PDB file of C-alpha atoms in Angstrom:
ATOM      1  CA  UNK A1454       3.565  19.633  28.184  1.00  0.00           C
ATOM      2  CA  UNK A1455       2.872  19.332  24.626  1.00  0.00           C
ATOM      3  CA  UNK A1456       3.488  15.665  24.408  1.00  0.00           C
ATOM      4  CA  UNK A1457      -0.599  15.090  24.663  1.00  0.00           C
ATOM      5  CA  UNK A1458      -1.102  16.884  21.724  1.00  0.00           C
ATOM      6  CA  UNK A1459       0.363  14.306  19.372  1.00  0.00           C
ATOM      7  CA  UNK A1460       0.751  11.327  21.584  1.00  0.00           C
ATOM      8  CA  UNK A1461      -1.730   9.573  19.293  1.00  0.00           C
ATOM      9  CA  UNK A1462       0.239   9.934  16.708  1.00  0.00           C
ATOM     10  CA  UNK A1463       3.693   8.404  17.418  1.00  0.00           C
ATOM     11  CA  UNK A1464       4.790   6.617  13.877  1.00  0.00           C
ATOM     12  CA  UNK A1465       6.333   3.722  13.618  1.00  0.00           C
ATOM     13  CA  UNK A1466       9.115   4.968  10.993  1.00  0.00           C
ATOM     14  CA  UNK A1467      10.596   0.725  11.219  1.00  0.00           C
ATOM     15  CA  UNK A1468       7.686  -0.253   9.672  1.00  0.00           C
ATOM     16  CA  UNK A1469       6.958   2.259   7.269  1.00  0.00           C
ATOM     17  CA  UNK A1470      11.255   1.885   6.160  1.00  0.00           C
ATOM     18  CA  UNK A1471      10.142  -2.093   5.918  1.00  0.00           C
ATOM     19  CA  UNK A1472       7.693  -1.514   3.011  1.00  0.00           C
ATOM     20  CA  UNK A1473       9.472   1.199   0.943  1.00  0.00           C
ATOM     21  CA  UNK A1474      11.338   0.376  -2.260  1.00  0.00           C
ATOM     22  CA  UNK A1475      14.469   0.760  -2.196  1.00  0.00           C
ATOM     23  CA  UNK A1476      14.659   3.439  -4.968  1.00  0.00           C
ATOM     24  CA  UNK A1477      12.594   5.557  -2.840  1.00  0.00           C
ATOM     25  CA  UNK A1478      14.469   5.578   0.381  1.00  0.00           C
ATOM     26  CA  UNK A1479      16.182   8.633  -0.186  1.00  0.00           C
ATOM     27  CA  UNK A1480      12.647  10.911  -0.350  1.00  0.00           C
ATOM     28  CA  UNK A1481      11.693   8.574   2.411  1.00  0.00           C
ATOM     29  CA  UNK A1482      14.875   9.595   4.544  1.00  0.00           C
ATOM     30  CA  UNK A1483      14.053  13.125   4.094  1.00  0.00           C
ATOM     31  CA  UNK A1484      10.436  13.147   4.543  1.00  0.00           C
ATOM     32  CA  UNK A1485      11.486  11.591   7.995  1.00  0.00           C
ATOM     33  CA  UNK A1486      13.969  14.034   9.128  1.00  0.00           C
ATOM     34  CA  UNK A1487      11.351  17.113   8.327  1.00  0.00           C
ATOM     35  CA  UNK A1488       8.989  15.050  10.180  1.00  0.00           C
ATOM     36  CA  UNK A1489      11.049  14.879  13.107  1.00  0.00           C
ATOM     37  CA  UNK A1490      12.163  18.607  12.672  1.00  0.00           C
ATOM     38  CA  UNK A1491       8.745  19.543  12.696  1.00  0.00           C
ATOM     39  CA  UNK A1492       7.699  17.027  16.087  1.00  0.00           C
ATOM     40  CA  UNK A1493      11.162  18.830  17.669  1.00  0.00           C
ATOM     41  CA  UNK A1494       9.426  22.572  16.807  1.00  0.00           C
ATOM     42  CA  UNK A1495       5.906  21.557  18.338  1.00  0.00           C
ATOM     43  CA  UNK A1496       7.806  20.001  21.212  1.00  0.00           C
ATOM     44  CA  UNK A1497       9.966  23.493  21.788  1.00  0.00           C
ATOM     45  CA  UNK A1498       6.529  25.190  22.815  1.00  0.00           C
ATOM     46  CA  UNK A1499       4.437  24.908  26.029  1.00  0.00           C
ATOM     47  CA  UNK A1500       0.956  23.264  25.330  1.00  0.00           C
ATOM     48  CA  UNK A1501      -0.937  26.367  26.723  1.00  0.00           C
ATOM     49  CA  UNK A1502       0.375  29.933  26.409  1.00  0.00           C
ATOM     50  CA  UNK A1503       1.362  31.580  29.481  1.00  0.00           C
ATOM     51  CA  UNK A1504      -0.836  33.304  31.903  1.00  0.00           C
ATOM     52  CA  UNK A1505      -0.878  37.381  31.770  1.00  0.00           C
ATOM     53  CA  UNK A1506      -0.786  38.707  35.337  1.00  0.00           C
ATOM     54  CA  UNK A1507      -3.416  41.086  34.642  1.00  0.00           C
ATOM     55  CA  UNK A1508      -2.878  43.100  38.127  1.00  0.00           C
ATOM     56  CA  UNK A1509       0.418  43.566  37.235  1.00  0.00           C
ATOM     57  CA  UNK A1510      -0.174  45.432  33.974  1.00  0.00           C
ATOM     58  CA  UNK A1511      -3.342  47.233  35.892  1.00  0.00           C
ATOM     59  CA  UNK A1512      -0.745  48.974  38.084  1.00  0.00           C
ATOM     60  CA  UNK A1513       1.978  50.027  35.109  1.00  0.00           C
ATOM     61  CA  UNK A1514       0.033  51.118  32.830  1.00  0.00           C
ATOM     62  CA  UNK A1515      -1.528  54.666  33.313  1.00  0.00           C
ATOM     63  CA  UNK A1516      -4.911  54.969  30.888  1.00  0.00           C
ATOM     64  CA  UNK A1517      -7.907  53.138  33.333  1.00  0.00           C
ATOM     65  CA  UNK A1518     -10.059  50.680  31.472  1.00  0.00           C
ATOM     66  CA  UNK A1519      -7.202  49.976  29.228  1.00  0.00           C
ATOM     67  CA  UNK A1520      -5.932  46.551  31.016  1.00  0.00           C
ATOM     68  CA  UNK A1521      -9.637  46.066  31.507  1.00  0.00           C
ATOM     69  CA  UNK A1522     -10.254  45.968  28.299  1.00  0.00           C
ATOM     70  CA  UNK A1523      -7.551  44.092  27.395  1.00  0.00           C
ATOM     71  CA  UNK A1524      -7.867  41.379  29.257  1.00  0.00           C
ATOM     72  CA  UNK A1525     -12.109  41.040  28.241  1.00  0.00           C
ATOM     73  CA  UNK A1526     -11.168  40.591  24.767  1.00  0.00           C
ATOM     74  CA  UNK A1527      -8.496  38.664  25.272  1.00  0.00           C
ATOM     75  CA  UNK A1528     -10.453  35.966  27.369  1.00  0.00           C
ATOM     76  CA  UNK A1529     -13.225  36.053  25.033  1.00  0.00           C
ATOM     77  CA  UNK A1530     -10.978  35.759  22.048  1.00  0.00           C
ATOM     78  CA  UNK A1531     -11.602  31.942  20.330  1.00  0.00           C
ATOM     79  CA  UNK A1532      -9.203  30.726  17.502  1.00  0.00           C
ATOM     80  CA  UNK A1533     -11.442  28.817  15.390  1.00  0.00           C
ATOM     81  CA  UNK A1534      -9.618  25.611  14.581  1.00  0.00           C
ATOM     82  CA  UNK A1535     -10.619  23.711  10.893  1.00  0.00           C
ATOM     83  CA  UNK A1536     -13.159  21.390  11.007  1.00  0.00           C
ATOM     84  CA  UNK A1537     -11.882  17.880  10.482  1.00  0.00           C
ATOM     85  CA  UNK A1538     -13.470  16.835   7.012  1.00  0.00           C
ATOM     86  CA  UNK A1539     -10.625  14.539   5.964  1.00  0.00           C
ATOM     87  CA  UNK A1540     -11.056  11.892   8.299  1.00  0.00           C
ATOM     88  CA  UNK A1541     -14.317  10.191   7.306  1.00  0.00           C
ATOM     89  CA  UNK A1542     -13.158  10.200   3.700  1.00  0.00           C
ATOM     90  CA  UNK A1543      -9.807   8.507   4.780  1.00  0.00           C
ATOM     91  CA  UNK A1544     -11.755   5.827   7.303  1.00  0.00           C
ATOM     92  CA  UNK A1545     -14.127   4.782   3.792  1.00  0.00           C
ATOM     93  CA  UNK A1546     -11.019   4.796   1.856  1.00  0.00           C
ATOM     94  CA  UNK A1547      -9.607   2.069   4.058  1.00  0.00           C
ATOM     95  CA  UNK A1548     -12.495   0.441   4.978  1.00  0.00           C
ATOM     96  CA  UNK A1549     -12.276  -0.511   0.615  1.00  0.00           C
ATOM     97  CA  UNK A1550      -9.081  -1.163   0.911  1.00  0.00           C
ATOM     98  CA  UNK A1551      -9.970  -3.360   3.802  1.00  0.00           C
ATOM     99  CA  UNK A1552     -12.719  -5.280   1.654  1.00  0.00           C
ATOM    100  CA  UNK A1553     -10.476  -5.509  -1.411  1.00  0.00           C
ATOM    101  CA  UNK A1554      -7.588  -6.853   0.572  1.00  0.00           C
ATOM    102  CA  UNK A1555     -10.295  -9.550   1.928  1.00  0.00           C
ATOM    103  CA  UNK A1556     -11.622 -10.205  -1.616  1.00  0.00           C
ATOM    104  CA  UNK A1557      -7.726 -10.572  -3.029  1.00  0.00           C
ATOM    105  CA  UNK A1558      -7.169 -12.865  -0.497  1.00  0.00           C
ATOM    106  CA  UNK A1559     -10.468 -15.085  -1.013  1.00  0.00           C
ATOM    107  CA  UNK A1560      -9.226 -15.192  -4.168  1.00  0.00           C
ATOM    108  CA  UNK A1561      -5.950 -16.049  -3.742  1.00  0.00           C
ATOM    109  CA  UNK A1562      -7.188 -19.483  -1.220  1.00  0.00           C
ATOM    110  CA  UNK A1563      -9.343 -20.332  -4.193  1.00  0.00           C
ATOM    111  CA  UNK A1564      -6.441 -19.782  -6.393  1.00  0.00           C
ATOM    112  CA  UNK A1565      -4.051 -21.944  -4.332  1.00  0.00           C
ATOM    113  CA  UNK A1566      -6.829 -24.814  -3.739  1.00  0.00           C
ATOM    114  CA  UNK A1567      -6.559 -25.096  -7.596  1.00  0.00           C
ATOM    115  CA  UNK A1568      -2.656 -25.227  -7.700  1.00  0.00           C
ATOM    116  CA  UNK A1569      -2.644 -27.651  -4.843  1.00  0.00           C
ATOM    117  CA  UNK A1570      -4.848 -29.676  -6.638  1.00  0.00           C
ATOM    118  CA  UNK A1571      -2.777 -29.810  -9.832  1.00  0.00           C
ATOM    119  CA  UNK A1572       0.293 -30.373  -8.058  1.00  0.00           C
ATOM    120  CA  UNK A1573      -1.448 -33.163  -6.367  1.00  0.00           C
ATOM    121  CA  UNK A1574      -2.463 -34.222  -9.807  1.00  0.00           C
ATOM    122  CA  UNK A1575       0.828 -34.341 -10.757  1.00  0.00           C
ATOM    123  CA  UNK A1576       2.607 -35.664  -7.939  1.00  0.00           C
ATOM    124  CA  UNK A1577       0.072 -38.838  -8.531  1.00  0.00           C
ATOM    125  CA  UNK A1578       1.224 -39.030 -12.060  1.00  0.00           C
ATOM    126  CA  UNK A1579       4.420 -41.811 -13.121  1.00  0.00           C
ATOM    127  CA  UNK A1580       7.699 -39.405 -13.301  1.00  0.00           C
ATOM    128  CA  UNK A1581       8.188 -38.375 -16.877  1.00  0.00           C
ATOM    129  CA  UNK A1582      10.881 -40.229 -17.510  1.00  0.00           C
ATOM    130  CA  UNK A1583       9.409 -43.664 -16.993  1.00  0.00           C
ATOM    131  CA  UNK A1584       6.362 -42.917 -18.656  1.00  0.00           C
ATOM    132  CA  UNK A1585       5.451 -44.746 -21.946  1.00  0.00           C
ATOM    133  CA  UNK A1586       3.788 -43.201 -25.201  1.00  0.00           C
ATOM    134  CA  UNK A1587       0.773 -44.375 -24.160  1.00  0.00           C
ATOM    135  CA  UNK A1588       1.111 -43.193 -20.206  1.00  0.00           C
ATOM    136  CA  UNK A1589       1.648 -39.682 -21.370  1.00  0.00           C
ATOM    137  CA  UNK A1590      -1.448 -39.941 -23.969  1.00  0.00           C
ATOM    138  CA  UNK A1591      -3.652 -40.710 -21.183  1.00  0.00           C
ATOM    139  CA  UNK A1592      -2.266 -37.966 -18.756  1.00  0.00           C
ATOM    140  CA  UNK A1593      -2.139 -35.328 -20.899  1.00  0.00           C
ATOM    141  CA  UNK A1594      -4.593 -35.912 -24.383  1.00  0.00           C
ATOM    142  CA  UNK A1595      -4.437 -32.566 -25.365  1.00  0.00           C
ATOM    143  CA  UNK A1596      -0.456 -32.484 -26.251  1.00  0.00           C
ATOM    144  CA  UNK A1597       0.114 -35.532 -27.130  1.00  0.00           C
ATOM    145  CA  UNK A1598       0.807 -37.108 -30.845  1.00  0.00           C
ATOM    146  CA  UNK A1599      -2.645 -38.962 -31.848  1.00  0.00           C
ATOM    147  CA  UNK A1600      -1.718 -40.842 -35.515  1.00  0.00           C
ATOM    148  CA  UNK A1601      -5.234 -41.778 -35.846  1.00  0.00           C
ATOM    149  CA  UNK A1602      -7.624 -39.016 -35.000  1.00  0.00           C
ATOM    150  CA  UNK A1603      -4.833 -35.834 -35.429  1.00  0.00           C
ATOM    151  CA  UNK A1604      -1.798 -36.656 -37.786  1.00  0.00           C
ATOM    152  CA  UNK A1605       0.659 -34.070 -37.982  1.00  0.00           C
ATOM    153  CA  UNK A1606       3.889 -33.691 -39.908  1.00  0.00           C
ATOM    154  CA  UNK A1607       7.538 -33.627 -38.618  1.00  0.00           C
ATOM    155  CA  UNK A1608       8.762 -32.168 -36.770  1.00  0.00           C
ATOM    156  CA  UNK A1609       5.056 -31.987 -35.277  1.00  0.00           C
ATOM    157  CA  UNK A1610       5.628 -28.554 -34.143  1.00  0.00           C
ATOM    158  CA  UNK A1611       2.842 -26.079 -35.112  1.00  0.00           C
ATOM    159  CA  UNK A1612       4.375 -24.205 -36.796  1.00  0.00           C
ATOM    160  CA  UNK A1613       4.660 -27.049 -39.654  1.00  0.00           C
ATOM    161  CA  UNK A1614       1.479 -27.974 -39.667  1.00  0.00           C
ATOM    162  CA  UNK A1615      -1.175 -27.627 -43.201  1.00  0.00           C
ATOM    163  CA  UNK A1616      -3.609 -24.677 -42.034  1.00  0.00           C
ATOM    164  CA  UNK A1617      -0.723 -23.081 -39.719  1.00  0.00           C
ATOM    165  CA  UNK A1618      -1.478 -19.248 -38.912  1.00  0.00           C
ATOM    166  CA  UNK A1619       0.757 -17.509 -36.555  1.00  0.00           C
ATOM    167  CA  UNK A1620      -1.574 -15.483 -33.475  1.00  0.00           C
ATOM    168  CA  UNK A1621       1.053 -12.521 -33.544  1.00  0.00           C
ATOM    169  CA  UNK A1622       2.918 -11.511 -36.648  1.00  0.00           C
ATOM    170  CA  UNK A1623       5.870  -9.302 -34.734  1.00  0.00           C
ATOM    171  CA  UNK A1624       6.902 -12.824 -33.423  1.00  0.00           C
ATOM    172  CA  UNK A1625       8.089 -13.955 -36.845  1.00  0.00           C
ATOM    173  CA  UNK A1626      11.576 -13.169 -37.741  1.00  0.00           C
ATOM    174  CA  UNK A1627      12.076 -10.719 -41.085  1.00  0.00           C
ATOM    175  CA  UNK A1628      15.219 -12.509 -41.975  1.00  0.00           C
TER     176      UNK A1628
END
């Protein structure tokens, strides 16, 4: 019957309902059901239209050559369907969405080979808590308190520092 017409395109509606938001389920609901309605239509009708019994009509009806030609233009009668011109646009489409995809991922291994390596880092350091001045100096030079080369004032915050200028001015408070 008609199911060879769209038996290539069965849709998985599981995994479609896995990946949309939740705010959108409702339009997704209903786009489903007039999906369906529509596959229930299509499925109504016979693939191919019935065949005319041509004799029959040749001996009912009265004017000769009428059935005749009939039936000639009728069996030389071609629907012209639409060419397909989507499809190659949609198969580049994905094949960039393919390569991006790749690219974000390549990315993201590089990305995580850097985090592993500072939690590695870190993991080798002494736990905070048992670390001395001096410990935390040499792990991390760039925050800690240098006396010598970098004095600051107290509470050694920037913010209280000589030369202090603030990088956004809608941070500071209008009180």
């Amino acid at each position: 019957m008609s199911a060879k017409r769209i038996a290539g395109s069965a849709i998985d509606w599981a995994k479609i309902a896995e990946r949309v938001p939740e705010a959108q389920k409702p339009s997704f609901l209903q786009f489903k059901t007039r999906s369906e309605n529509y596959l229930r239509r299509v499925m109504v009708n016979p693939e191919n239209p019935p065949k005319i019994d041509w004799t029959y009509y040749k001996a009912k009806v009265p004017v000769p050559g009428m059935v005749d030609t009939f039936q000639k233009k009728y069996e030389t009668l071609q629907i012209p369907y639409p060419q397909d011109n989507v499809t190659p646009l949609i198969d580049a489409q994905e094949k960039e969405v393919k390569k991006q995809i790749a690219e974000f991922k390549e990315a993201s291994a590089q990305r995580i080979k850097g985090y592993q390596a500072e939690i590695n880092h870190i993991n080798s350091l002494i736990p905070y808590d048992q670390m001395t001045m001096e410990d935390f100096a040499h792990a991390h030079p760039d925050l800690a308190l240098d006396p010598l080369n970098k004095p600051t004032f107290w509470p050694h915050n920037p913010e209280e520092q000589i030369g202090y200028k603030p990088d956004d001015a809608s941070k500071q408070s209008s009180h």
